[in-house]
Every structure is written in structure tokens, then in C-alpha cells.
mmCIF file of C-alpha atoms in Angstrom:
data_model
loop_
_atom_site.group_PDB
_atom_site.id
_atom_site.type_symbol
_atom_site.label_atom_id
_atom_site.label_comp_id
_atom_site.label_asym_id
_atom_site.label_seq_id
_atom_site.Cartn_x
_atom_site.Cartn_y
_atom_site.Cartn_z
ATOM 1 C CA MET U 1 132.135 88.331 38.394
ATOM 2 C CA ALA U 2 129.717 90.839 36.678
ATOM 3 C CA ASP U 3 131.580 93.828 35.091
ATOM 4 C CA SER U 4 129.194 96.590 35.883
ATOM 5 C CA ASN U 5 131.569 99.189 34.730
ATOM 6 C CA GLU U 6 129.757 100.086 31.463
ATOM 7 C CA LEU U 7 126.287 100.344 33.579
ATOM 8 C CA PHE U 8 127.810 102.363 35.929
ATOM 9 C CA LYS U 9 129.104 104.805 33.020
ATOM 10 C CA ALA U 10 125.497 104.917 31.473
ATOM 11 C CA PHE U 11 124.244 105.881 34.677
ATOM 12 C CA ASN U 12 126.135 108.554 35.159
ATOM 13 C CA GLY U 13 125.118 109.977 32.010
ATOM 14 C CA ILE U 14 121.783 109.652 33.608
ATOM 15 C CA ILE U 15 122.406 111.648 37.029
ATOM 16 C CA LYS U 16 124.996 114.157 35.449
ATOM 17 C CA LEU U 17 123.747 117.373 34.835
ATOM 18 C CA SER U 18 123.095 117.736 31.316
ATOM 19 C CA ASP U 19 124.365 120.517 29.458
ATOM 20 C CA SER U 20 120.412 121.773 28.613
ATOM 21 C CA ASN U 21 120.122 122.377 32.227
ATOM 22 C CA ARG U 22 123.116 123.340 32.534
ATOM 23 C CA ASN U 23 122.549 126.368 30.436
ATOM 24 C CA ILE U 24 119.163 127.119 31.966
ATOM 25 C CA LEU U 25 121.159 127.421 35.440
ATOM 26 C CA ARG U 26 123.621 129.754 33.787
ATOM 27 C CA GLY U 27 121.043 131.770 31.991
ATOM 28 C CA VAL U 28 118.758 132.180 35.302
ATOM 29 C CA ARG U 29 122.013 133.305 37.177
ATOM 30 C CA ASP U 30 122.916 135.637 34.979
ATOM 31 C CA SER U 31 119.951 137.077 34.776
ATOM 32 C CA LEU U 32 119.371 137.223 38.668
ATOM 33 C CA ARG U 33 122.823 138.604 38.873
ATOM 34 C CA GLN U 34 121.612 141.824 36.697
ATOM 35 C CA LYS U 35 118.701 142.338 38.829
ATOM 36 C CA MET U 36 120.559 142.341 42.049
ATOM 37 C CA TRP U 37 123.082 144.522 40.728
ATOM 38 C CA LYS U 38 120.603 147.056 39.390
ATOM 39 C CA ARG U 39 118.640 147.092 42.965
ATOM 40 C CA PHE U 40 121.423 147.518 44.898
ATOM 41 C CA ALA U 41 122.720 150.662 43.324
ATOM 42 C CA THR U 42 119.378 152.258 45.296
ATOM 43 C CA ILE U 43 120.313 151.197 48.365
ATOM 44 C CA PRO U 44 121.558 154.403 50.197
ATOM 45 C CA LEU U 45 125.455 154.234 50.851
ATOM 46 C CA ASP U 46 125.033 155.469 54.557
ATOM 47 C CA GLN U 47 123.071 152.362 55.349
ATOM 48 C CA ILE U 48 124.629 149.771 53.991
ATOM 49 C CA GLY U 49 128.286 151.212 54.249
ATOM 50 C CA THR U 50 129.710 149.509 51.001
ATOM 51 C CA ASN U 51 129.314 150.481 47.446
ATOM 52 C CA LYS U 52 130.166 147.188 46.080
ATOM 53 C CA ILE U 53 128.628 143.605 45.588
ATOM 54 C CA ASP U 54 130.112 140.570 43.438
ATOM 55 C CA PHE U 55 129.206 137.011 42.776
ATOM 56 C CA GLN U 56 131.278 133.810 42.985
ATOM 57 C CA THR U 57 129.616 130.597 41.549
ATOM 58 C CA GLN U 58 130.878 127.629 44.060
ATOM 59 C CA GLY U 59 130.537 124.404 44.828
ATOM 60 C CA SER U 60 129.408 121.325 42.799
ATOM 61 C CA TYR U 61 128.193 123.430 39.857
ATOM 62 C CA VAL U 62 132.081 124.731 39.691
ATOM 63 C CA MET U 63 133.787 121.433 40.805
ATOM 64 C CA ASP U 64 131.158 119.230 38.118
ATOM 65 C CA THR U 65 129.851 117.056 40.708
ATOM 66 C CA ILE U 66 126.104 118.503 40.636
ATOM 67 C CA ILE U 67 123.422 115.635 39.868
ATOM 68 C CA THR U 68 120.239 115.877 38.552
ATOM 69 C CA PRO U 69 118.056 114.591 41.376
ATOM 70 C CA TYR U 70 115.539 111.987 41.198
ATOM 71 C CA ASP U 71 112.200 114.637 41.574
ATOM 72 C CA ASP U 72 114.699 117.239 39.074
ATOM 73 C CA ASP U 73 115.082 119.618 42.063
ATOM 74 C CA PHE U 74 118.783 120.520 40.875
ATOM 75 C CA ASP U 75 120.433 123.496 42.370
ATOM 76 C CA LEU U 76 123.049 126.119 41.981
ATOM 77 C CA ASP U 77 125.351 127.831 44.733
ATOM 78 C CA ASP U 78 126.044 131.654 44.059
ATOM 79 C CA GLY U 79 127.620 133.590 46.671
ATOM 80 C CA VAL U 80 126.609 137.235 47.078
ATOM 81 C CA TYR U 81 129.777 139.212 48.374
ATOM 82 C CA PHE U 82 129.080 142.622 49.994
ATOM 83 C CA LEU U 83 132.856 143.910 49.353
ATOM 84 C CA GLY U 84 133.997 146.464 52.354
ATOM 85 C CA ASN U 85 136.663 146.890 55.034
ATOM 86 C CA LEU U 86 134.318 147.012 57.845
ATOM 87 C CA SER U 87 135.128 144.605 61.028
ATOM 88 C CA ARG U 88 132.377 142.500 62.695
ATOM 89 C CA GLU U 89 132.065 145.234 65.159
ATOM 90 C CA GLN U 90 131.418 147.965 62.577
ATOM 91 C CA ARG U 91 129.131 146.116 60.223
ATOM 92 C CA PRO U 92 125.251 146.040 60.566
ATOM 93 C CA THR U 93 123.972 142.412 61.746
ATOM 94 C CA THR U 94 123.913 139.499 59.642
ATOM 95 C CA LYS U 95 120.210 139.751 59.737
ATOM 96 C CA GLN U 96 120.511 143.245 57.923
ATOM 97 C CA PHE U 97 122.610 141.682 54.813
ATOM 98 C CA HIS U 98 119.955 139.027 54.529
ATOM 99 C CA ASP U 99 117.410 141.400 54.238
ATOM 100 C CA TRP U 100 119.411 143.535 51.551
ATOM 101 C CA VAL U 101 119.810 140.490 49.847
ATOM 102 C CA LEU U 102 115.901 139.889 50.133
ATOM 103 C CA PHE U 103 115.234 143.337 48.798
ATOM 104 C CA VAL U 104 117.678 143.151 45.629
ATOM 105 C CA VAL U 105 116.339 139.883 44.692
ATOM 106 C CA GLY U 106 112.958 141.273 44.824
ATOM 107 C CA GLU U 107 109.548 139.868 43.587
ATOM 108 C CA ASP U 108 109.397 138.417 40.205
ATOM 109 C CA GLU U 109 106.568 136.195 38.332
ATOM 110 C CA ASN U 110 109.510 133.597 37.930
ATOM 111 C CA TYR U 111 109.700 133.048 41.570
ATOM 112 C CA ALA U 112 108.039 130.267 42.904
ATOM 113 C CA LYS U 113 109.405 131.017 46.386
ATOM 114 C CA VAL U 114 112.052 132.911 47.883
ATOM 115 C CA THR U 115 112.903 131.721 51.177
ATOM 116 C CA ASP U 116 115.729 133.268 54.170
ATOM 117 C CA LYS U 117 117.499 130.269 55.337
ATOM 118 C CA ASP U 118 120.348 130.609 58.058
ATOM 119 C CA THR U 119 122.997 130.481 55.299
ATOM 120 C CA CYS U 120 121.614 131.839 52.351
ATOM 121 C CA VAL U 121 118.321 133.031 50.709
ATOM 122 C CA ARG U 122 116.718 130.384 48.553
ATOM 123 C CA VAL U 123 115.275 131.530 45.185
ATOM 124 C CA ARG U 124 113.068 128.745 43.851
ATOM 125 C CA TYR U 125 111.574 129.177 40.268
ATOM 126 C CA SER U 126 108.275 127.966 39.161
ATOM 127 C CA LYS U 127 108.574 126.866 35.656
ATOM 128 C CA GLU U 128 111.805 124.751 35.964
ATOM 129 C CA LYS U 129 112.314 122.284 38.882
ATOM 130 C CA PHE U 130 115.235 124.195 40.223
ATOM 131 C CA HIS U 131 116.346 126.735 42.733
ATOM 132 C CA ILE U 132 119.407 128.893 43.399
ATOM 133 C CA ASP U 133 121.023 129.027 46.493
ATOM 134 C CA LEU U 134 122.601 132.659 47.345
ATOM 135 C CA PRO U 135 125.219 132.153 50.423
ATOM 136 C CA ILE U 136 125.901 135.934 51.863
ATOM 137 C CA TYR U 137 129.471 137.030 52.231
ATOM 138 C CA TYR U 138 131.228 140.006 53.879
ATOM 139 C CA SER U 139 135.117 140.785 52.683
ATOM 140 C CA ASN U 140 137.736 142.846 50.970
ATOM 141 C CA ASN U 141 138.206 139.801 48.788
ATOM 142 C CA PHE U 142 136.986 136.570 47.208
ATOM 143 C CA LYS U 143 139.168 134.407 49.979
ATOM 144 C CA ASN U 144 138.166 133.109 52.947
ATOM 145 C CA PRO U 145 135.132 135.508 53.476
ATOM 146 C CA ASP U 146 132.978 135.632 56.216
ATOM 147 C CA LEU U 147 129.654 133.906 56.056
ATOM 148 C CA ALA U 148 126.533 135.860 57.432
ATOM 149 C CA HIS U 149 124.677 133.114 59.085
ATOM 150 C CA LEU U 150 121.447 134.382 60.960
ATOM 151 C CA LYS U 151 122.014 132.252 63.819
ATOM 152 C CA GLU U 152 125.679 131.970 64.193
ATOM 153 C CA ASN U 153 126.413 135.388 63.081
ATOM 154 C CA TRP U 154 129.821 136.196 61.445
ATOM 155 C CA LYS U 155 131.549 132.668 60.572
ATOM 156 C CA LEU U 156 134.780 132.106 58.539
ATOM 157 C CA SER U 157 134.420 130.595 55.596
ATOM 158 C CA GLY U 158 136.228 129.340 52.474
ATOM 159 C CA PRO U 159 134.594 128.479 49.114
ATOM 160 C CA VAL U 160 137.075 128.759 46.782
ATOM 161 C CA GLU U 161 139.624 126.971 49.016
ATOM 162 C CA PHE U 162 137.243 124.091 49.202
ATOM 163 C CA ILE U 163 137.292 123.945 45.615
ATOM 164 C CA ALA U 164 140.914 124.228 45.185
ATOM 165 C CA TRP U 165 141.166 121.236 48.124
ATOM 166 C CA PHE U 166 138.863 118.855 46.100
ATOM 167 C CA GLU U 167 140.322 119.637 42.166
ATOM 168 C CA ASN U 168 143.870 118.974 44.466
ATOM 169 C CA LYS U 169 142.662 115.627 45.236
ATOM 170 C CA VAL U 170 141.658 115.381 41.665
ATOM 171 C CA GLY U 171 144.651 116.447 40.134
ATOM 172 C CA SER U 172 142.915 118.644 37.612
ATOM 173 C CA ASN U 173 145.379 121.835 37.516
ATOM 174 C CA PHE U 174 143.040 124.085 39.703
ATOM 175 C CA GLN U 175 144.164 126.967 40.971
ATOM 176 C CA GLU U 176 142.352 129.467 43.616
ATOM 177 C CA SER U 177 143.642 132.757 40.828
ATOM 178 C CA PHE U 178 141.337 131.565 38.244
ATOM 179 C CA ILE U 179 138.365 132.434 40.445
ATOM 180 C CA LEU U 180 140.318 135.242 42.964
ATOM 181 C CA GLU U 181 142.133 137.283 39.655
ATOM 182 C CA SER U 182 139.542 138.567 37.324
ATOM 183 C CA ASN U 183 142.170 138.365 34.783
ATOM 184 C CA ARG U 184 142.450 134.923 34.891
ATOM 185 C CA PHE U 185 138.524 134.361 33.829
ATOM 186 C CA ALA U 186 139.502 132.888 30.132
ATOM 187 C CA GLU U 187 141.595 130.586 31.705
ATOM 188 C CA PHE U 188 139.285 129.526 34.109
ATOM 189 C CA GLN U 189 136.413 129.183 31.467
ATOM 190 C CA THR U 190 139.219 126.505 29.599
ATOM 191 C CA TRP U 191 140.008 124.698 32.863
ATOM 192 C CA LYS U 192 136.137 123.970 32.960
ATOM 193 C CA THR U 193 135.466 122.696 29.525
ATOM 194 C CA ASP U 194 138.840 120.342 30.142
ATOM 195 C CA ILE U 195 137.410 118.765 33.114
ATOM 196 C CA ARG U 196 133.834 118.185 31.898
ATOM 197 C CA LYS U 197 135.763 116.556 28.826
ATOM 198 C CA THR U 198 137.845 114.423 30.917
ATOM 199 C CA ASP U 199 135.281 113.869 33.730
ATOM 200 C CA SER U 200 137.610 111.948 36.193
ATOM 201 C CA GLN U 201 136.877 108.616 37.893
ATOM 202 C CA LEU U 202 136.758 110.678 41.685
ATOM 203 C CA ARG U 203 134.097 113.112 40.296
ATOM 204 C CA ARG U 204 131.629 110.107 39.029
ATOM 205 C CA ILE U 205 132.402 108.464 42.581
ATOM 206 C CA VAL U 206 131.171 111.262 43.909
ATOM 207 C CA ARG U 207 127.960 111.775 42.415
ATOM 208 C CA TYR U 208 127.106 108.032 42.285
ATOM 209 C CA LEU U 209 127.389 108.738 46.191
ATOM 210 C CA LYS U 210 125.050 111.987 46.090
ATOM 211 C CA ALA U 211 122.278 109.638 43.967
ATOM 212 C CA TRP U 212 122.777 107.068 46.639
ATOM 213 C CA SER U 213 121.633 109.974 49.174
ATOM 214 C CA ASP U 214 119.189 111.207 46.800
ATOM 215 C CA ASN U 215 117.293 107.862 46.508
ATOM 216 C CA LEU U 216 117.139 107.217 50.446
ATOM 217 C CA ARG U 217 116.435 110.869 51.492
ATOM 218 C CA GLY U 218 115.581 111.381 54.691
ATOM 219 C CA ASP U 219 118.575 111.557 57.294
ATOM 220 C CA MET U 220 121.593 110.776 54.345
ATOM 221 C CA PRO U 221 123.845 113.367 55.106
ATOM 222 C CA PRO U 222 124.239 116.475 52.094
ATOM 223 C CA GLY U 223 126.327 116.484 49.244
ATOM 224 C CA ILE U 224 129.749 118.231 50.917
ATOM 225 C CA VAL U 225 130.063 115.737 53.247
ATOM 226 C CA MET U 226 129.376 113.173 50.331
ATOM 227 C CA THR U 227 132.172 114.673 48.662
ATOM 228 C CA ILE U 228 134.343 114.940 51.554
ATOM 229 C CA LEU U 229 134.326 111.311 52.893
ATOM 230 C CA ALA U 230 134.894 110.110 48.965
ATOM 231 C CA ALA U 231 137.849 112.399 47.829
ATOM 232 C CA GLU U 232 139.295 111.151 51.604
ATOM 233 C CA ASN U 233 138.879 107.617 51.091
ATOM 234 C CA PHE U 234 139.077 107.304 47.066
ATOM 235 C CA LYS U 235 140.554 103.917 45.866
ATOM 236 C CA ALA U 236 140.984 104.451 42.073
ATOM 237 C CA ASN U 237 140.509 101.235 39.644
ATOM 238 C CA GLU U 238 139.883 100.848 35.874
ATOM 239 C CA ARG U 239 136.265 99.762 36.728
ATOM 240 C CA ASP U 240 133.800 102.323 38.125
ATOM 241 C CA ASP U 241 131.894 99.534 40.223
ATOM 242 C CA ILE U 242 134.851 98.549 41.948
ATOM 243 C CA ALA U 243 136.435 101.696 42.574
ATOM 244 C CA LEU U 244 132.925 102.707 44.270
ATOM 245 C CA ARG U 245 132.628 99.551 46.519
ATOM 246 C CA ASP U 246 136.647 100.147 47.886
ATOM 247 C CA THR U 247 135.176 103.658 48.122
ATOM 248 C CA LEU U 248 132.701 102.692 50.454
ATOM 249 C CA VAL U 249 134.908 100.271 52.077
ATOM 250 C CA ASN U 250 137.487 102.551 53.234
ATOM 251 C CA ILE U 251 134.786 105.552 53.922
ATOM 252 C CA LYS U 252 133.215 102.514 56.581
ATOM 253 C CA SER U 253 136.644 101.914 58.116
ATOM 254 C CA TYR U 254 137.160 105.671 58.385
ATOM 255 C CA LEU U 255 134.156 106.649 60.075
ATOM 256 C CA LYS U 256 134.627 103.761 62.155
ATOM 257 C CA ALA U 257 138.222 104.599 63.206
ATOM 258 C CA ASN U 258 137.167 108.452 64.338
ATOM 259 C CA GLY U 259 133.722 107.784 65.536
ATOM 260 C CA CYS U 260 131.691 108.811 62.876
ATOM 261 C CA LYS U 261 133.227 112.499 62.186
ATOM 262 C CA CYS U 262 133.924 113.997 59.169
ATOM 263 C CA PRO U 263 135.949 117.157 59.683
ATOM 264 C CA ARG U 264 136.317 119.940 56.848
ATOM 265 C CA PRO U 265 139.456 119.823 55.371
ATOM 266 C CA THR U 266 139.075 123.522 54.414
ATOM 267 C CA THR U 267 138.281 126.942 56.381
ATOM 268 C CA PRO U 268 136.990 126.720 59.096
ATOM 269 C CA LYS U 269 139.153 123.739 59.343
ATOM 270 C CA ASN U 270 138.530 120.614 61.412
ATOM 271 C CA GLU U 271 134.581 121.968 61.913
ATOM 272 C CA ASP U 272 132.895 118.138 62.374
ATOM 273 C CA LEU U 273 129.938 117.741 59.723
ATOM 274 C CA PHE U 274 128.214 115.360 61.805
ATOM 275 C CA GLU U 275 128.616 117.608 64.807
ATOM 276 C CA SER U 276 124.749 118.467 64.750
ATOM 277 C CA TYR U 277 123.712 114.892 63.987
ATOM 278 C CA SER U 278 122.089 112.726 66.574
ATOM 279 C CA GLU U 279 123.130 109.163 67.480
ATOM 280 C CA THR U 280 120.186 108.134 65.925
ATOM 281 C CA LYS U 281 120.761 109.691 62.621
ATOM 282 C CA LYS U 282 124.506 108.406 62.899
ATOM 283 C CA LYS U 283 123.441 105.197 62.969
ATOM 284 C CA TYR U 284 120.690 105.457 60.260
ATOM 285 C CA PHE U 285 124.046 106.785 57.666
ATOM 286 C CA LEU U 286 125.855 103.812 59.140
ATOM 287 C CA ASP U 287 123.442 101.006 58.778
ATOM 288 C CA ARG U 288 122.669 102.158 55.315
ATOM 289 C CA LEU U 289 126.521 102.236 54.591
ATOM 290 C CA ASP U 290 127.171 99.000 55.835
ATOM 291 C CA THR U 291 124.313 97.552 53.554
ATOM 292 C CA PHE U 292 125.452 99.035 50.793
ATOM 293 C CA VAL U 293 128.940 97.472 50.882
ATOM 294 C CA ASP U 294 127.430 93.966 51.647
ATOM 295 C CA SER U 295 125.558 94.806 48.088
ATOM 296 C CA ALA U 296 128.690 95.775 46.250
ATOM 297 C CA ASN U 297 130.542 92.759 47.463
ATOM 298 C CA GLN U 298 127.586 90.218 46.536
ATOM 299 C CA ALA U 299 126.982 92.240 43.143
ATOM 300 C CA ILE U 300 130.661 92.153 41.953
ATOM 301 C CA ALA U 301 131.051 88.636 43.075
ATOM 302 C CA ASN U 302 128.058 87.540 41.145
ATOM 303 C CA PRO U 303 128.430 86.106 38.039
ATOM 304 C CA ASN U 304 124.983 86.810 36.731
ATOM 305 C CA TYR U 305 124.860 90.384 35.036
ATOM 306 C CA LYS U 306 120.769 91.005 36.051
ATOM 307 C CA GLU U 307 121.432 90.068 39.820
ATOM 308 C CA ALA U 308 124.554 92.298 40.123
ATOM 309 C CA CYS U 309 122.694 94.867 38.356
ATOM 310 C CA LEU U 310 119.553 94.503 40.714
ATOM 311 C CA LYS U 311 122.310 94.577 43.767
ATOM 312 C CA TRP U 312 123.431 97.903 42.587
ATOM 313 C CA GLN U 313 119.690 98.761 41.868
ATOM 314 C CA LYS U 314 118.864 98.962 45.461
ATOM 315 C CA HIS U 315 120.922 101.345 46.912
ATOM 316 C CA LEU U 316 121.225 104.026 43.686
ATOM 317 C CA GLY U 317 117.744 103.895 42.608
ATOM 318 C CA THR U 318 115.367 102.945 39.504
ATOM 319 C CA ARG U 319 117.468 104.843 37.208
ATOM 320 C CA PHE U 320 120.330 102.438 37.074
ATOM 321 C CA PRO U 321 120.176 101.354 33.965
ATOM 322 C CA CYS U 322 119.264 97.494 34.627
ATOM 323 C CA SER U 323 116.925 97.688 31.906
ATOM 324 C CA MET U 324 120.442 97.534 29.182
ATOM 325 C CA ILE U 325 120.492 93.674 30.605
ATOM 326 C CA LYS U 326 118.815 91.121 28.604
ATOM 327 C CA ASP U 327 117.369 88.789 30.828
ATOM 328 C CA GLU U 328 118.332 85.535 29.210
ATOM 329 C CA MET U 329 122.147 86.696 29.329
ATOM 330 C CA PRO U 330 124.183 85.685 32.624
ATOM 331 C CA TYR U 331 126.982 87.322 31.004
ATOM 332 C CA VAL U 332 126.738 90.254 28.825
ATOM 333 C CA LYS U 333 129.864 91.448 26.797
ATOM 334 C CA SER U 334 128.436 94.546 25.263
ATOM 335 C CA TYR U 335 126.472 97.430 26.170
ATOM 336 C CA PRO U 336 124.848 100.483 24.366
ATOM 337 C CA LYS U 337 127.378 103.421 24.730
ATOM 338 C CA ALA U 338 126.973 105.457 27.657
ATOM 339 C CA ALA U 339 126.720 108.865 25.386
ATOM 340 C CA VAL U 340 123.237 108.166 24.189
ATOM 341 C CA ILE U 341 121.532 108.628 26.998
ATOM 342 C CA GLY U 342 120.970 111.904 29.011
ATOM 343 C CA ASP U 343 122.195 115.396 27.135
ATOM 344 C CA ASN U 344 125.922 115.477 27.983
ATOM 345 C CA ALA U 345 127.252 117.219 25.012
ATOM 346 C CA GLN U 346 130.261 119.077 26.012
ATOM 347 C CA SER U 347 130.096 123.340 25.523
ATOM 348 C CA ALA U 348 132.127 125.723 27.178
#
């Protein structure tokens, strides 16, 4: 049986967002925030009904499940919070809030394009292949805010709650107060550094599933679906290849048992994230899942390391490092260390 654990660790080093790209994202995010705060101050209070906006980075960047896609178009979600006490009936329209965000984002020679989407404003940058999504919220705090959706009006949301749910699955000792209370910011920074050093197997499994989706593109589910399916069906193993195979098998059984639904575990709880998928799209994903499970079983059972690696590469893409294996060696007992691949030295 081919043990591909070290190949997966090397692959993780390739797809995991590097510290250099992380620093670029953080620097651009902070610069954009400063610009938005400054321009927000010029909007008359009688128009906007609040005198404060704030920000909270969310999603895969915080949970460290973010990957560098094959085309390098990585991204960061930075929630824009309008802080106030107006009821939904008293507030301006969600379209007006989107327009205010478009105004405070403004124009910049570094922007390639600014797009108003249903749930966010997307700022795509020209010098680097990345974008920042700005989901728009209204709330009197960061917990369970209303998301400004252009088509569905105000939707109760829980971005911090989702982070807490996932981190509970990981067992990382995350606390919602790290984000909700400013006086715990230093602890939050320490926590983020620690989880990146630890790099739990569940985080790696999520990255592998995202890499699979990135390789196929098309009608594959988005990152949040892959994250939920992985966390709900994760089966740990001392080897990443077996853990991935077993998790895929569990996902297949889970979807078959519940009629191909992916219930959101946090606010809005039990929302089916496959609800908008056509039967054709669902069938496409389930067929791809079936073939991935078959290949995973074949790879683990195959005594030839090169052949096993090619089974994985078929689904995970050409970045999966089969070049590390010598053709003349059916069994490989050692690999180059994964740390030499990519740029993932730890930083705060």
C-alpha cells in the first residue's frame, strides 16, 4: 500500500496561503480600511443615520483554511459593519448601504475593478491577482448582524458564530469574545499565531477539498460548503491520505442519507446551501465525489507510489507533487521535507 502522507504534507505547503501573500492581503486590507473610514466621515449624518462603521475580517482567512488557487486569485472577506440601533423598517434600503460602501471605497489606481454583488462589494486589485470582498452588515454589535442582501433585503447572519463553530470542531480553544471584545485583541493575535503553527489535520482536509474544487471549477461548491461538509464528516488518521479518503466516504454517505443537502450549522441555522443548486449541478458534484472516492481507494491500495500519486493528482491538479517520486522506485521511504516548498514561515 502506498503511503502518500508526506506528499500530502508537501501539497499542503504548496496550496496554503504563504506568509508573503498573507502580508500583502493584510497590508491592502488595512490601507483600504483607512481610506473607507476617512471617506465615511464626509457623509452627512442625516443621510446615513449612524456615525460609525467598523470592520471584521472573517471566513477562511481567520480560520486559516484559505488556499492559493491555481490561478493565484486569492481573496479575503472583510465585513463592513454599520453600527447603529435602527430597526429594519427604519433603515435606508440595502441598496443604499451598498451605495455608501461603493462611495467610501472610491476610485484608486490600484483597483482593477470594483463590483457591486448581491452580498458584498468586491474590490479587485491590478498589481496582484487577488480581491477583497466587503460583505455589508448593520448591527449594534458584531454578533449576529443583519447582512445587506440586494435581492433578499436584510438577512440575519452569524460570521463570528461560524468561526466559533468550526474552531470548536477543530478544538482550538477559540472564544467569540476574541473578536467581539476589543480588549481581547492581543489574545486573538496569539491564538491566530498558535493555530497556524499547529495546523490541525481538519484544516488541511478543508484545504485539500478546496484544492479539488479549484482544480475542477465549474459547478463545484464554494469554500463554505466544503468547510461544512469536511467538519461534519471528518475522520482523523495519522496519515492525511487516509483521513481525506475516509472523510470523502463519510461525505458521500452523509449527502446520500439527507438528499444532498448542506444545512448551515449557524445563523441562519439549517439554511440549505445546496437549495439554489439545480438537479444537474447536484448530480455533477455527486458524480465527481464518487470518482474521487474510487480513486482514493485505488491510490491507497496501490503498492506503486508513482501510480498512487497520479490517482490523487487526477483530482487535486498538477500542483500535487508527483515529481517528488522517482519512477524507478515502486516504494518510497523518504521524501524531501514539505517545509522547503512554498513560503510558510510563521509570523504573527
